[in-house]
PDB file of C-alpha atoms (C1' of nucleotides) in Angstrom:
ATOM      1  CA  MET A   1       0.001   0.095  -0.386  1.00 34.00           C
ATOM      2  CA  LYS A   2       2.621   2.513  -0.716  1.00 28.00           C
ATOM      3  CA  THR A   3       1.449   3.682  -3.939  1.00 34.00           C
ATOM      4  CA  ALA A   4      -0.232   7.224  -4.830  1.00 38.00           C
ATOM      5  CA  CYS A   5      -3.487   5.492  -5.374  1.00 45.00           C
ATOM      6  CA  PRO A   6      -3.616   3.140  -2.503  1.00 44.00           C
ATOM      7  CA  ARG A   7      -4.603  -0.623  -3.020  1.00 50.00           C
ATOM      8  CA  PRO A   8      -6.822  -2.391  -2.285  1.00 48.00           C
ATOM      9  CA  ASN A   9      -8.992   0.222  -1.422  1.00 50.00           C
ATOM     10  CA  ALA A  10      -8.392   2.423  -4.630  1.00 50.00           C
ATOM     11  CA  TYR A  11     -12.162   1.725  -5.797  1.00 53.00           C
ATOM     12  CA  ALA A  12     -13.688   4.528  -4.350  1.00 54.00           C
ATOM     13  CA  ALA A  13     -15.116   6.427  -7.177  1.00 50.00           C
ATOM     14  CA  THR A  14     -12.796   9.278  -7.288  1.00 59.00           C
ATOM     15  CA  CYS A  15     -10.154   6.993  -7.805  1.00 71.00           C
ATOM     16  CA  PRO A  16      -9.231   6.157 -11.414  1.00 71.00           C
ATOM     17  CA  THR A  17      -7.833   3.172 -10.702  1.00 77.00           C
ATOM     18  CA  ARG A  18     -11.233   1.624 -10.580  1.00 79.00           C
ATOM     19  CA  LEU A  19     -11.954   2.915 -14.231  1.00 83.00           C
ATOM     20  CA  VAL A  20      -9.143   0.775 -15.673  1.00 85.00           C
ATOM     21  CA  LEU A  21     -10.173  -2.222 -13.638  1.00 83.00           C
ATOM     22  CA  ASP A  22     -13.734  -1.672 -14.798  1.00 83.00           C
ATOM     23  CA  ARG A  23     -12.080  -1.562 -18.716  1.00 86.00           C
ATOM     24  CA  VAL A  24     -10.403  -4.852 -18.235  1.00 85.00           C
ATOM     25  CA  ALA A  25     -13.347  -6.300 -16.468  1.00 83.00           C
ATOM     26  CA  ASP A  26     -15.364  -5.552 -19.684  1.00 88.00           C
ATOM     27  CA  LYS A  27     -15.484  -9.029 -21.735  1.00 86.00           C
ATOM     28  CA  TRP A  28     -15.792  -7.472 -25.079  1.00 92.00           C
ATOM     29  CA  ALA A  29     -12.839  -4.902 -24.729  1.00 94.00           C
ATOM     30  CA  VAL A  30     -10.630  -7.395 -23.611  1.00 91.00           C
ATOM     31  CA  LEU A  31     -11.796  -9.420 -26.713  1.00 90.00           C
ATOM     32  CA  ILE A  32     -11.344  -6.164 -29.163  1.00 94.00           C
ATOM     33  CA  LEU A  33      -8.122  -5.727 -28.254  1.00 95.00           C
ATOM     34  CA  GLY A  34      -6.999  -9.073 -28.822  1.00 93.00           C
ATOM     35  CA  SER A  35      -8.691  -9.113 -32.083  1.00 94.00           C
ATOM     36  CA  LEU A  36      -6.338  -5.902 -33.244  1.00 96.00           C
ATOM     37  CA  SER A  37      -3.510  -7.096 -31.797  1.00 95.00           C
ATOM     38  CA  GLU A  38      -1.994  -8.235 -35.128  1.00 95.00           C
ATOM     39  CA  GLU A  39      -3.405  -5.546 -37.755  1.00 96.00           C
ATOM     40  CA  PRO A  40      -6.305  -2.858 -38.216  1.00 98.00           C
ATOM     41  CA  VAL A  41      -9.471  -4.438 -38.438  1.00 97.00           C
ATOM     42  CA  ARG A  42     -12.779  -3.288 -39.833  1.00 97.00           C
ATOM     43  CA  PHE A  43     -16.010  -2.892 -37.907  1.00 97.00           C
ATOM     44  CA  ASP A  44     -17.910  -5.547 -39.503  1.00 96.00           C
ATOM     45  CA  GLU A  45     -14.795  -7.923 -39.799  1.00 96.00           C
ATOM     46  CA  LEU A  46     -14.516  -7.536 -35.948  1.00 96.00           C
ATOM     47  CA  ARG A  47     -18.270  -8.119 -35.792  1.00 94.00           C
ATOM     48  CA  ARG A  48     -17.444 -11.709 -37.535  1.00 92.00           C
ATOM     49  CA  LEU A  49     -14.506 -12.290 -35.727  1.00 91.00           C
ATOM     50  CA  ILE A  50     -15.404 -11.815 -32.042  1.00 90.00           C
ATOM     51  CA  GLU A  51     -18.399 -14.437 -32.070  1.00 86.00           C
ATOM     52  CA  GLY A  52     -21.678 -13.365 -30.090  1.00 88.00           C
ATOM     53  CA  VAL A  53     -21.070  -9.434 -30.040  1.00 93.00           C
ATOM     54  CA  SER A  54     -23.829  -7.483 -30.919  1.00 95.00           C
ATOM     55  CA  GLN A  55     -23.057  -4.672 -33.184  1.00 96.00           C
ATOM     56  CA  LYS A  56     -24.627  -2.164 -30.386  1.00 97.00           C
ATOM     57  CA  MET A  57     -21.914  -3.884 -27.962  1.00 97.00           C
ATOM     58  CA  LEU A  58     -19.280  -3.655 -30.434  1.00 97.00           C
ATOM     59  CA  SER A  59     -19.592  -0.201 -31.475  1.00 98.00           C
ATOM     60  CA  GLN A  60     -20.206   1.029 -27.613  1.00 97.00           C
ATOM     61  CA  THR A  61     -17.241  -0.934 -26.433  1.00 97.00           C
ATOM     62  CA  LEU A  62     -14.858   0.406 -29.591  1.00 98.00           C
ATOM     63  CA  LYS A  63     -16.154   4.028 -28.460  1.00 97.00           C
ATOM     64  CA  SER A  64     -14.976   3.563 -25.052  1.00 96.00           C
ATOM     65  CA  LEU A  65     -11.864   2.155 -26.125  1.00 97.00           C
ATOM     66  CA  GLU A  66     -11.126   5.060 -28.173  1.00 97.00           C
ATOM     67  CA  ARG A  67     -11.905   7.542 -25.837  1.00 96.00           C
ATOM     68  CA  ASP A  68      -9.278   6.047 -23.557  1.00 96.00           C
ATOM     69  CA  GLY A  69      -6.849   6.188 -26.011  1.00 97.00           C
ATOM     70  CA  LEU A  70      -6.390   2.191 -26.533  1.00 97.00           C
ATOM     71  CA  VAL A  71      -7.762   2.164 -29.890  1.00 98.00           C
ATOM     72  CA  SER A  72      -7.740   4.568 -32.671  1.00 98.00           C
ATOM     73  CA  ARG A  73     -10.186   4.658 -35.577  1.00 98.00           C
ATOM     74  CA  GLU A  74      -9.654   5.593 -39.315  1.00 98.00           C
ATOM     75  CA  ALA A  75     -12.252   6.359 -41.756  1.00 97.00           C
ATOM     76  CA  ILE A  76     -11.363   5.673 -44.915  1.00 96.00           C
ATOM     77  CA  PRO A  77     -13.577   8.041 -47.680  1.00 94.00           C
ATOM     78  CA  THR A  78     -14.173   4.916 -50.082  1.00 93.00           C
ATOM     79  CA  VAL A  79     -17.749   4.540 -51.110  1.00 92.00           C
ATOM     80  CA  PRO A  80     -19.559   3.286 -48.974  1.00 92.00           C
ATOM     81  CA  VAL A  81     -17.113   4.502 -46.134  1.00 94.00           C
ATOM     82  CA  THR A  82     -14.530   2.209 -44.682  1.00 96.00           C
ATOM     83  CA  VAL A  83     -13.616   2.285 -41.048  1.00 98.00           C
ATOM     84  CA  GLU A  84     -10.359   0.533 -39.716  1.00 98.00           C
ATOM     85  CA  TYR A  85      -9.631   0.152 -36.057  1.00 98.00           C
ATOM     86  CA  SER A  86      -6.187  -0.319 -34.630  1.00 98.00           C
ATOM     87  CA  ILE A  87      -4.764  -0.729 -31.240  1.00 98.00           C
ATOM     88  CA  THR A  88      -2.379   2.220 -30.421  1.00 98.00           C
ATOM     89  CA  PRO A  89       1.039   1.713 -28.308  1.00 98.00           C
ATOM     90  CA  LEU A  90      -1.030   2.314 -25.049  1.00 98.00           C
ATOM     91  CA  GLY A  91      -3.540  -0.257 -25.950  1.00 98.00           C
ATOM     92  CA  ARG A  92      -0.613  -2.480 -26.674  1.00 97.00           C
ATOM     93  CA  THR A  93       1.091  -2.207 -23.258  1.00 97.00           C
ATOM     94  CA  LEU A  94      -2.413  -3.024 -21.516  1.00 96.00           C
ATOM     95  CA  SER A  95      -2.979  -5.841 -23.882  1.00 95.00           C
ATOM     96  CA  ALA A  96       0.337  -7.223 -22.706  1.00 95.00           C
ATOM     97  CA  THR A  97      -0.209  -6.853 -19.192  1.00 94.00           C
ATOM     98  CA  VAL A  98      -3.998  -8.838 -19.700  1.00 92.00           C
ATOM     99  CA  ASP A  99      -2.010 -11.604 -21.501  1.00 92.00           C
ATOM    100  CA  GLY A 100      -0.320 -12.256 -17.788  1.00 93.00           C
ATOM    101  CA  LEU A 101      -4.069 -12.896 -16.958  1.00 90.00           C
ATOM    102  CA  LEU A 102      -4.894 -15.163 -19.638  1.00 89.00           C
ATOM    103  CA  ILE A 103      -1.781 -17.343 -19.494  1.00 92.00           C
ATOM    104  CA  TRP A 104      -2.728 -17.627 -15.372  1.00 94.00           C
ATOM    105  CA  ALA A 105      -6.192 -18.531 -16.764  1.00 91.00           C
ATOM    106  CA  GLU A 106      -4.737 -21.357 -18.823  1.00 90.00           C
ATOM    107  CA  THR A 107      -2.044 -22.554 -16.395  1.00 94.00           C
ATOM    108  CA  HIS A 108      -4.641 -22.749 -13.390  1.00 95.00           C
ATOM    109  CA  ILE A 109      -7.863 -23.548 -14.403  1.00 92.00           C
ATOM    110  CA  ASP A 110      -7.472 -27.245 -13.839  1.00 93.00           C
ATOM    111  CA  GLN A 111      -6.815 -26.526  -9.923  1.00 96.00           C
ATOM    112  CA  VAL A 112      -9.865 -24.130  -9.908  1.00 95.00           C
ATOM    113  CA  LEU A 113     -11.966 -26.912 -11.472  1.00 93.00           C
ATOM    114  CA  LYS A 114     -10.657 -29.552  -9.388  1.00 95.00           C
ATOM    115  CA  ALA A 115     -11.665 -27.104  -6.373  1.00 96.00           C
ATOM    116  CA  GLN A 116     -14.886 -26.728  -7.781  1.00 94.00           C
ATOM    117  CA  LYS A 117     -15.925 -30.096  -7.851  1.00 94.00           C
ATOM    118  CA  GLN A 118     -14.567 -30.646  -4.128  1.00 96.00           C
ATOM    119  CA  TYR A 119     -16.462 -28.101  -2.873  1.00 95.00           C
ATOM    120  CA  ASP A 120     -19.937 -29.072  -4.549  1.00 94.00           C
ATOM    121  CA  ALA A 121     -19.251 -32.299  -3.392  1.00 93.00           C
ATOM    122  CA  GLY A 122     -18.760 -31.337   0.070  1.00 88.00           C
ATOM    123  CA  LEU A 123     -22.221 -29.719  -0.103  1.00 82.00           C
ATOM    124  CA  GLN A 124     -23.701 -32.966  -1.402  1.00 76.00           C
ATOM    125  CA  ARG A 125     -22.595 -34.651   1.646  1.00 74.00           C
ATOM    126  CA  LYS A 126     -24.416 -31.662   4.015  1.00 68.00           C
ATOM    127  CA  ALA A 127     -27.862 -31.950   1.736  1.00 69.00           C
ATOM    128  CA  ALA A 128     -27.467 -35.629   2.188  1.00 64.00           C
TER     129      ALA A 128
ATOM    130  CA  MET B   1      -2.603 -18.420 -30.427  1.00 35.00           C
ATOM    131  CA  LYS B   2      -0.826 -21.478 -29.722  1.00 29.00           C
ATOM    132  CA  THR B   3      -2.781 -22.234 -26.795  1.00 33.00           C
ATOM    133  CA  ALA B   4      -4.925 -24.968 -25.872  1.00 38.00           C
ATOM    134  CA  CYS B   5      -7.589 -22.468 -25.127  1.00 45.00           C
ATOM    135  CA  PRO B   6      -7.428 -20.136 -28.114  1.00 44.00           C
ATOM    136  CA  ARG B   7      -7.329 -16.727 -27.392  1.00 49.00           C
ATOM    137  CA  PRO B   8      -8.822 -14.230 -28.090  1.00 48.00           C
ATOM    138  CA  ASN B   9     -11.733 -16.290 -28.934  1.00 50.00           C
ATOM    139  CA  ALA B  10     -11.388 -18.284 -25.818  1.00 50.00           C
ATOM    140  CA  TYR B  11     -15.006 -16.892 -24.445  1.00 53.00           C
ATOM    141  CA  ALA B  12     -17.118 -19.443 -25.434  1.00 54.00           C
ATOM    142  CA  ALA B  13     -19.336 -20.754 -22.658  1.00 50.00           C
ATOM    143  CA  THR B  14     -17.555 -23.799 -22.689  1.00 59.00           C
ATOM    144  CA  CYS B  15     -14.072 -22.574 -22.476  1.00 71.00           C
ATOM    145  CA  PRO B  16     -13.058 -22.212 -18.879  1.00 71.00           C
ATOM    146  CA  THR B  17     -10.804 -19.034 -19.421  1.00 77.00           C
ATOM    147  CA  ARG B  18     -13.543 -17.084 -19.326  1.00 79.00           C
ATOM    148  CA  LEU B  19     -14.807 -18.299 -15.891  1.00 83.00           C
ATOM    149  CA  VAL B  20     -11.172 -17.091 -14.424  1.00 86.00           C
ATOM    150  CA  LEU B  21     -11.735 -13.421 -16.556  1.00 83.00           C
ATOM    151  CA  ASP B  22     -15.316 -13.043 -15.160  1.00 83.00           C
ATOM    152  CA  ARG B  23     -13.849 -13.656 -11.090  1.00 87.00           C
ATOM    153  CA  VAL B  24     -11.236 -10.959 -12.165  1.00 86.00           C
ATOM    154  CA  ALA B  25     -13.722  -8.954 -13.255  1.00 84.00           C
ATOM    155  CA  ASP B  26     -15.387  -8.894 -10.085  1.00 88.00           C
ATOM    156  CA  LYS B  27     -14.591  -5.479  -8.244  1.00 86.00           C
ATOM    157  CA  TRP B  28     -15.263  -7.368  -4.943  1.00 92.00           C
ATOM    158  CA  ALA B  29     -13.328 -10.396  -5.381  1.00 94.00           C
ATOM    159  CA  VAL B  30     -10.326  -8.208  -6.463  1.00 91.00           C
ATOM    160  CA  LEU B  31     -10.690  -5.999  -3.033  1.00 91.00           C
ATOM    161  CA  ILE B  32     -11.624  -9.092  -1.025  1.00 95.00           C
ATOM    162  CA  LEU B  33      -8.004 -11.082  -2.361  1.00 95.00           C
ATOM    163  CA  GLY B  34      -6.289  -7.742  -1.721  1.00 93.00           C
ATOM    164  CA  SER B  35      -7.408  -7.852   1.852  1.00 94.00           C
ATOM    165  CA  LEU B  36      -6.528 -11.006   2.652  1.00 96.00           C
ATOM    166  CA  SER B  37      -3.017 -11.050   1.258  1.00 95.00           C
ATOM    167  CA  GLU B  38      -1.239 -10.254   4.580  1.00 95.00           C
ATOM    168  CA  GLU B  39      -3.497 -12.413   7.195  1.00 97.00           C
ATOM    169  CA  PRO B  40      -6.906 -14.079   7.917  1.00 98.00           C
ATOM    170  CA  VAL B  41      -9.423 -11.772   8.352  1.00 97.00           C
ATOM    171  CA  ARG B  42     -13.005 -12.252   9.976  1.00 97.00           C
ATOM    172  CA  PHE B  43     -16.316 -11.556   8.020  1.00 97.00           C
ATOM    173  CA  ASP B  44     -17.236  -8.548  10.059  1.00 96.00           C
ATOM    174  CA  GLU B  45     -13.900  -7.281   9.813  1.00 96.00           C
ATOM    175  CA  LEU B  46     -13.769  -7.587   5.971  1.00 96.00           C
ATOM    176  CA  ARG B  47     -17.135  -5.957   5.934  1.00 94.00           C
ATOM    177  CA  ARG B  48     -15.563  -2.629   7.543  1.00 92.00           C
ATOM    178  CA  LEU B  49     -12.160  -3.070   5.709  1.00 91.00           C
ATOM    179  CA  ILE B  50     -13.714  -2.879   2.092  1.00 90.00           C
ATOM    180  CA  GLU B  51     -15.994  -0.057   1.935  1.00 86.00           C
ATOM    181  CA  GLY B  52     -18.951  -0.193   0.466  1.00 88.00           C
ATOM    182  CA  VAL B  53     -19.796  -3.712   0.193  1.00 93.00           C
ATOM    183  CA  SER B  54     -22.968  -5.325   1.114  1.00 95.00           C
ATOM    184  CA  GLN B  55     -23.269  -8.160   3.428  1.00 95.00           C
ATOM    185  CA  LYS B  56     -25.026 -10.060   0.580  1.00 97.00           C
ATOM    186  CA  MET B  57     -22.275  -9.296  -1.763  1.00 97.00           C
ATOM    187  CA  LEU B  58     -19.754 -10.057   0.713  1.00 97.00           C
ATOM    188  CA  SER B  59     -20.733 -13.407   1.729  1.00 98.00           C
ATOM    189  CA  GLN B  60     -21.549 -14.457  -1.981  1.00 97.00           C
ATOM    190  CA  THR B  61     -18.283 -13.065  -3.483  1.00 97.00           C
ATOM    191  CA  LEU B  62     -16.413 -15.069  -0.375  1.00 98.00           C
ATOM    192  CA  LYS B  63     -18.383 -18.398  -1.362  1.00 97.00           C
ATOM    193  CA  SER B  64     -17.367 -17.878  -4.623  1.00 96.00           C
ATOM    194  CA  LEU B  65     -13.883 -17.651  -3.910  1.00 97.00           C
ATOM    195  CA  GLU B  66     -14.145 -20.455  -1.776  1.00 97.00           C
ATOM    196  CA  ARG B  67     -15.827 -22.748  -4.556  1.00 96.00           C
ATOM    197  CA  ASP B  68     -12.631 -21.783  -6.972  1.00 96.00           C
ATOM    198  CA  GLY B  69     -10.086 -22.441  -4.380  1.00 97.00           C
ATOM    199  CA  LEU B  70      -8.890 -18.925  -4.036  1.00 98.00           C
ATOM    200  CA  VAL B  71      -9.837 -18.468  -0.439  1.00 98.00           C
ATOM    201  CA  SER B  72     -10.423 -20.734   2.432  1.00 98.00           C
ATOM    202  CA  ARG B  73     -12.841 -20.623   5.303  1.00 98.00           C
ATOM    203  CA  GLU B  74     -12.372 -21.644   8.793  1.00 98.00           C
ATOM    204  CA  ALA B  75     -14.665 -21.684  11.364  1.00 97.00           C
ATOM    205  CA  ILE B  76     -13.727 -21.647  14.976  1.00 96.00           C
ATOM    206  CA  PRO B  77     -16.138 -23.000  17.699  1.00 94.00           C
ATOM    207  CA  THR B  78     -16.074 -19.888  19.936  1.00 92.00           C
ATOM    208  CA  VAL B  79     -19.482 -18.611  21.336  1.00 91.00           C
ATOM    209  CA  PRO B  80     -20.680 -16.765  19.355  1.00 91.00           C
ATOM    210  CA  VAL B  81     -18.894 -18.526  16.344  1.00 94.00           C
ATOM    211  CA  THR B  82     -15.533 -16.861  14.737  1.00 96.00           C
ATOM    212  CA  VAL B  83     -15.060 -17.255  10.970  1.00 98.00           C
ATOM    213  CA  GLU B  84     -11.711 -16.683   9.663  1.00 98.00           C
ATOM    214  CA  TYR B  85     -11.394 -16.227   5.694  1.00 98.00           C
ATOM    215  CA  SER B  86      -7.414 -16.540   4.246  1.00 98.00           C
ATOM    216  CA  ILE B  87      -6.164 -16.577   0.942  1.00 98.00           C
ATOM    217  CA  THR B  88      -4.989 -19.662  -0.340  1.00 98.00           C
ATOM    218  CA  PRO B  89      -1.672 -20.309  -2.714  1.00 98.00           C
ATOM    219  CA  LEU B  90      -3.811 -20.798  -5.437  1.00 98.00           C
ATOM    220  CA  GLY B  91      -5.414 -17.566  -4.691  1.00 98.00           C
ATOM    221  CA  ARG B  92      -2.062 -15.831  -4.095  1.00 98.00           C
ATOM    222  CA  THR B  93      -0.810 -16.479  -7.376  1.00 97.00           C
ATOM    223  CA  LEU B  94      -4.019 -15.066  -8.972  1.00 96.00           C
ATOM    224  CA  SER B  95      -3.526 -11.869  -6.646  1.00 95.00           C
ATOM    225  CA  ALA B  96      -0.109 -11.389  -7.873  1.00 95.00           C
ATOM    226  CA  THR B  97      -0.950 -11.804 -11.648  1.00 94.00           C
ATOM    227  CA  VAL B  98      -3.830  -9.044 -10.988  1.00 92.00           C
ATOM    228  CA  ASP B  99      -1.177  -6.574  -9.240  1.00 92.00           C
ATOM    229  CA  GLY B 100       0.378  -6.453 -12.605  1.00 93.00           C
ATOM    230  CA  LEU B 101      -2.837  -4.888 -13.656  1.00 90.00           C
ATOM    231  CA  LEU B 102      -3.087  -2.700 -10.893  1.00 89.00           C
ATOM    232  CA  ILE B 103       0.375  -1.414 -11.659  1.00 92.00           C
ATOM    233  CA  TRP B 104      -0.811  -0.516 -15.265  1.00 94.00           C
ATOM    234  CA  ALA B 105      -3.217   1.198 -14.115  1.00 91.00           C
ATOM    235  CA  GLU B 106      -1.277   3.454 -11.824  1.00 90.00           C
ATOM    236  CA  THR B 107       1.384   4.057 -14.248  1.00 94.00           C
ATOM    237  CA  HIS B 108      -0.804   4.838 -17.265  1.00 95.00           C
ATOM    238  CA  ILE B 109      -4.145   6.352 -15.753  1.00 92.00           C
ATOM    239  CA  ASP B 110      -2.354   9.771 -16.689  1.00 93.00           C
ATOM    240  CA  GLN B 111      -2.238   8.530 -20.357  1.00 96.00           C
ATOM    241  CA  VAL B 112      -5.806   7.602 -20.091  1.00 95.00           C
ATOM    242  CA  LEU B 113      -7.141  10.486 -18.645  1.00 93.00           C
ATOM    243  CA  LYS B 114      -5.404  12.562 -21.037  1.00 95.00           C
ATOM    244  CA  ALA B 115      -6.452  10.969 -24.098  1.00 96.00           C
ATOM    245  CA  GLN B 116     -10.474  10.978 -22.643  1.00 94.00           C
ATOM    246  CA  LYS B 117     -10.026  15.045 -22.534  1.00 94.00           C
ATOM    247  CA  GLN B 118      -8.823  15.346 -25.904  1.00 95.00           C
ATOM    248  CA  TYR B 119     -11.296  12.832 -27.155  1.00 95.00           C
ATOM    249  CA  ASP B 120     -14.222  15.024 -25.414  1.00 94.00           C
ATOM    250  CA  ALA B 121     -12.645  18.118 -26.560  1.00 93.00           C
ATOM    251  CA  GLY B 122     -12.984  16.711 -29.964  1.00 88.00           C
ATOM    252  CA  LEU B 123     -16.628  16.072 -29.487  1.00 81.00           C
ATOM    253  CA  GLN B 124     -17.149  19.695 -28.372  1.00 75.00           C
ATOM    254  CA  ARG B 125     -15.935  21.250 -31.506  1.00 74.00           C
ATOM    255  CA  LYS B 126     -17.972  18.967 -33.636  1.00 68.00           C
ATOM    256  CA  ALA B 127     -21.359  19.466 -31.621  1.00 69.00           C
ATOM    257  CA  ALA B 128     -20.516  23.356 -32.102  1.00 64.00           C
TER     258      ALA B 128
ATOM    259  C1'  DC C   1     -20.280  -0.597 -44.853  1.00 65.57           C
ATOM    260  C1'  DA C   2     -20.736   1.471 -40.249  1.00 65.57           C
ATOM    261  C1'  DG C   3     -23.476   2.762 -37.286  1.00 65.57           C
ATOM    262  C1'  DA C   4     -27.636   5.472 -33.852  1.00 65.57           C
ATOM    263  C1'  DA C   5     -32.098   4.706 -31.684  1.00 65.57           C
ATOM    264  C1'  DT C   6     -35.429   2.400 -29.503  1.00 65.57           C
ATOM    265  C1'  DC C   7     -37.645  -1.208 -26.722  1.00 65.57           C
ATOM    266  C1'  DC C   8     -37.460  -4.263 -23.371  1.00 65.57           C
ATOM    267  C1'  DA C   9     -36.159  -8.967 -20.748  1.00 65.57           C
ATOM    268  C1'  DG C  10     -33.307 -10.297 -17.367  1.00 65.57           C
ATOM    269  C1'  DC C  11     -29.889 -10.152 -14.019  1.00 65.57           C
ATOM    270  C1'  DT C  12     -27.325  -7.401 -10.460  1.00 65.57           C
ATOM    271  C1'  DC C  13     -27.306  -5.460  -6.002  1.00 65.57           C
ATOM    272  C1'  DG C  14     -28.392  -3.004  -2.648  1.00 65.57           C
ATOM    273  C1'  DA C  15     -31.590  -2.368   1.707  1.00 65.57           C
ATOM    274  C1'  DT C  16     -34.106  -4.631   4.933  1.00 65.57           C
ATOM    275  C1'  DA C  17     -35.524  -8.286   8.046  1.00 65.57           C
ATOM    276  C1'  DC C  18     -34.845 -12.446  10.172  1.00 65.57           C
ATOM    277  C1'  DT C  19     -31.892 -16.778  12.069  1.00 65.57           C
ATOM    278  C1'  DG C  20     -28.119 -19.878  15.120  1.00 65.57           C
TER     279       DG C  20
ATOM    280  C1'  DC D   1     -20.843 -12.881  14.971  1.00 65.57           C
ATOM    281  C1'  DA D   2     -21.845 -14.817  10.989  1.00 65.57           C
ATOM    282  C1'  DG D   3     -24.702 -15.152   8.114  1.00 65.57           C
ATOM    283  C1'  DT D   4     -29.538 -16.284   4.916  1.00 65.57           C
ATOM    284  C1'  DA D   5     -34.084 -14.852   2.519  1.00 65.57           C
ATOM    285  C1'  DT D   6     -36.948 -11.905   0.335  1.00 65.57           C
ATOM    286  C1'  DC D   7     -38.290  -8.001  -2.487  1.00 65.57           C
ATOM    287  C1'  DG D   8     -37.617  -4.267  -5.797  1.00 65.57           C
ATOM    288  C1'  DA D   9     -35.295  -0.516  -8.376  1.00 65.57           C
ATOM    289  C1'  DG D  10     -31.764   0.000 -11.695  1.00 65.57           C
ATOM    290  C1'  DC D  11     -28.739  -1.044 -14.990  1.00 65.57           C
ATOM    291  C1'  DT D  12     -26.981  -3.983 -19.188  1.00 65.57           C
ATOM    292  C1'  DG D  13     -27.218  -5.784 -23.053  1.00 65.57           C
ATOM    293  C1'  DG D  14     -29.792  -8.366 -27.014  1.00 65.57           C
ATOM    294  C1'  DA D  15     -32.985  -7.684 -30.948  1.00 65.57           C
ATOM    295  C1'  DT D  16     -34.901  -4.901 -33.834  1.00 65.57           C
ATOM    296  C1'  DT D  17     -35.400  -1.192 -37.032  1.00 65.57           C
ATOM    297  C1'  DC D  18     -33.721   2.739 -39.501  1.00 65.57           C
ATOM    298  C1'  DT D  19     -29.850   6.181 -41.825  1.00 65.57           C
ATOM    299  C1'  DG D  20     -25.821   8.483 -44.664  1.00 65.57           C
TER     300       DG D  20
END
DNA sequence: CAGAATCCAGCTCGATACTG
DNA sequence: CAGTATCGAGCTGGATTCTG
């Protein structure tokens, strides 16, 4: 707890750490960042790439990401308009950090699943 | 994309990576894990420590964390009962990973805030 | 193609009250 | 102290429809 914005109680509405956490907590945001890691992608392409997004959530999330400076938007004046989204350098550093989490998930999911089974089994016995 | 559970499209309901992400996305879960990092803490103590939790969310989140094997619960048979929650080794590895995110937040929040200002300023001009 | 706007079903979460 | 149970307001997000 030696940082300017103290953890773990950095969640007061006034504290901006919360803002970042909320962003990462957003399923679609993480997915979008990942999809843009290799190259710029168009709106509709993203829609197909990210299975299950509604166009509302896609548009909404892209707008937030752009506002946060994590993604940049470029409208190319073709007919009809083409819009390319790409990840910014800032977004890339965040993405790298999030990757740490994904790796944790992949390497520890077995333990989590096992713990769940044991827990549920314990409840079974009590119920009986 | 060389992992067993492919990213970024690891979000299908069947894919357990999602489960972990959802856990991390949970504000209270992160806060609880942080609060337990030093030593075991009792329920009511947690309630005071974590400003703004309802006892419902605290109880609910603790239960999930316990089920996932991230937190362990020990009931001490005093009168009235005392219950101590502590972080497990598994929970500690997750917490360490999440810390990376918190550090990112602290070191980059300035850039994010600045980007937001610029974005909002841009909208202003259009509206005018 | 790239969105904006509207409508509403469902789930989350806080508040409140009660229990062992 | 350590919870559980219930209820309702509010927000989230999907489906649908429409525009430049």
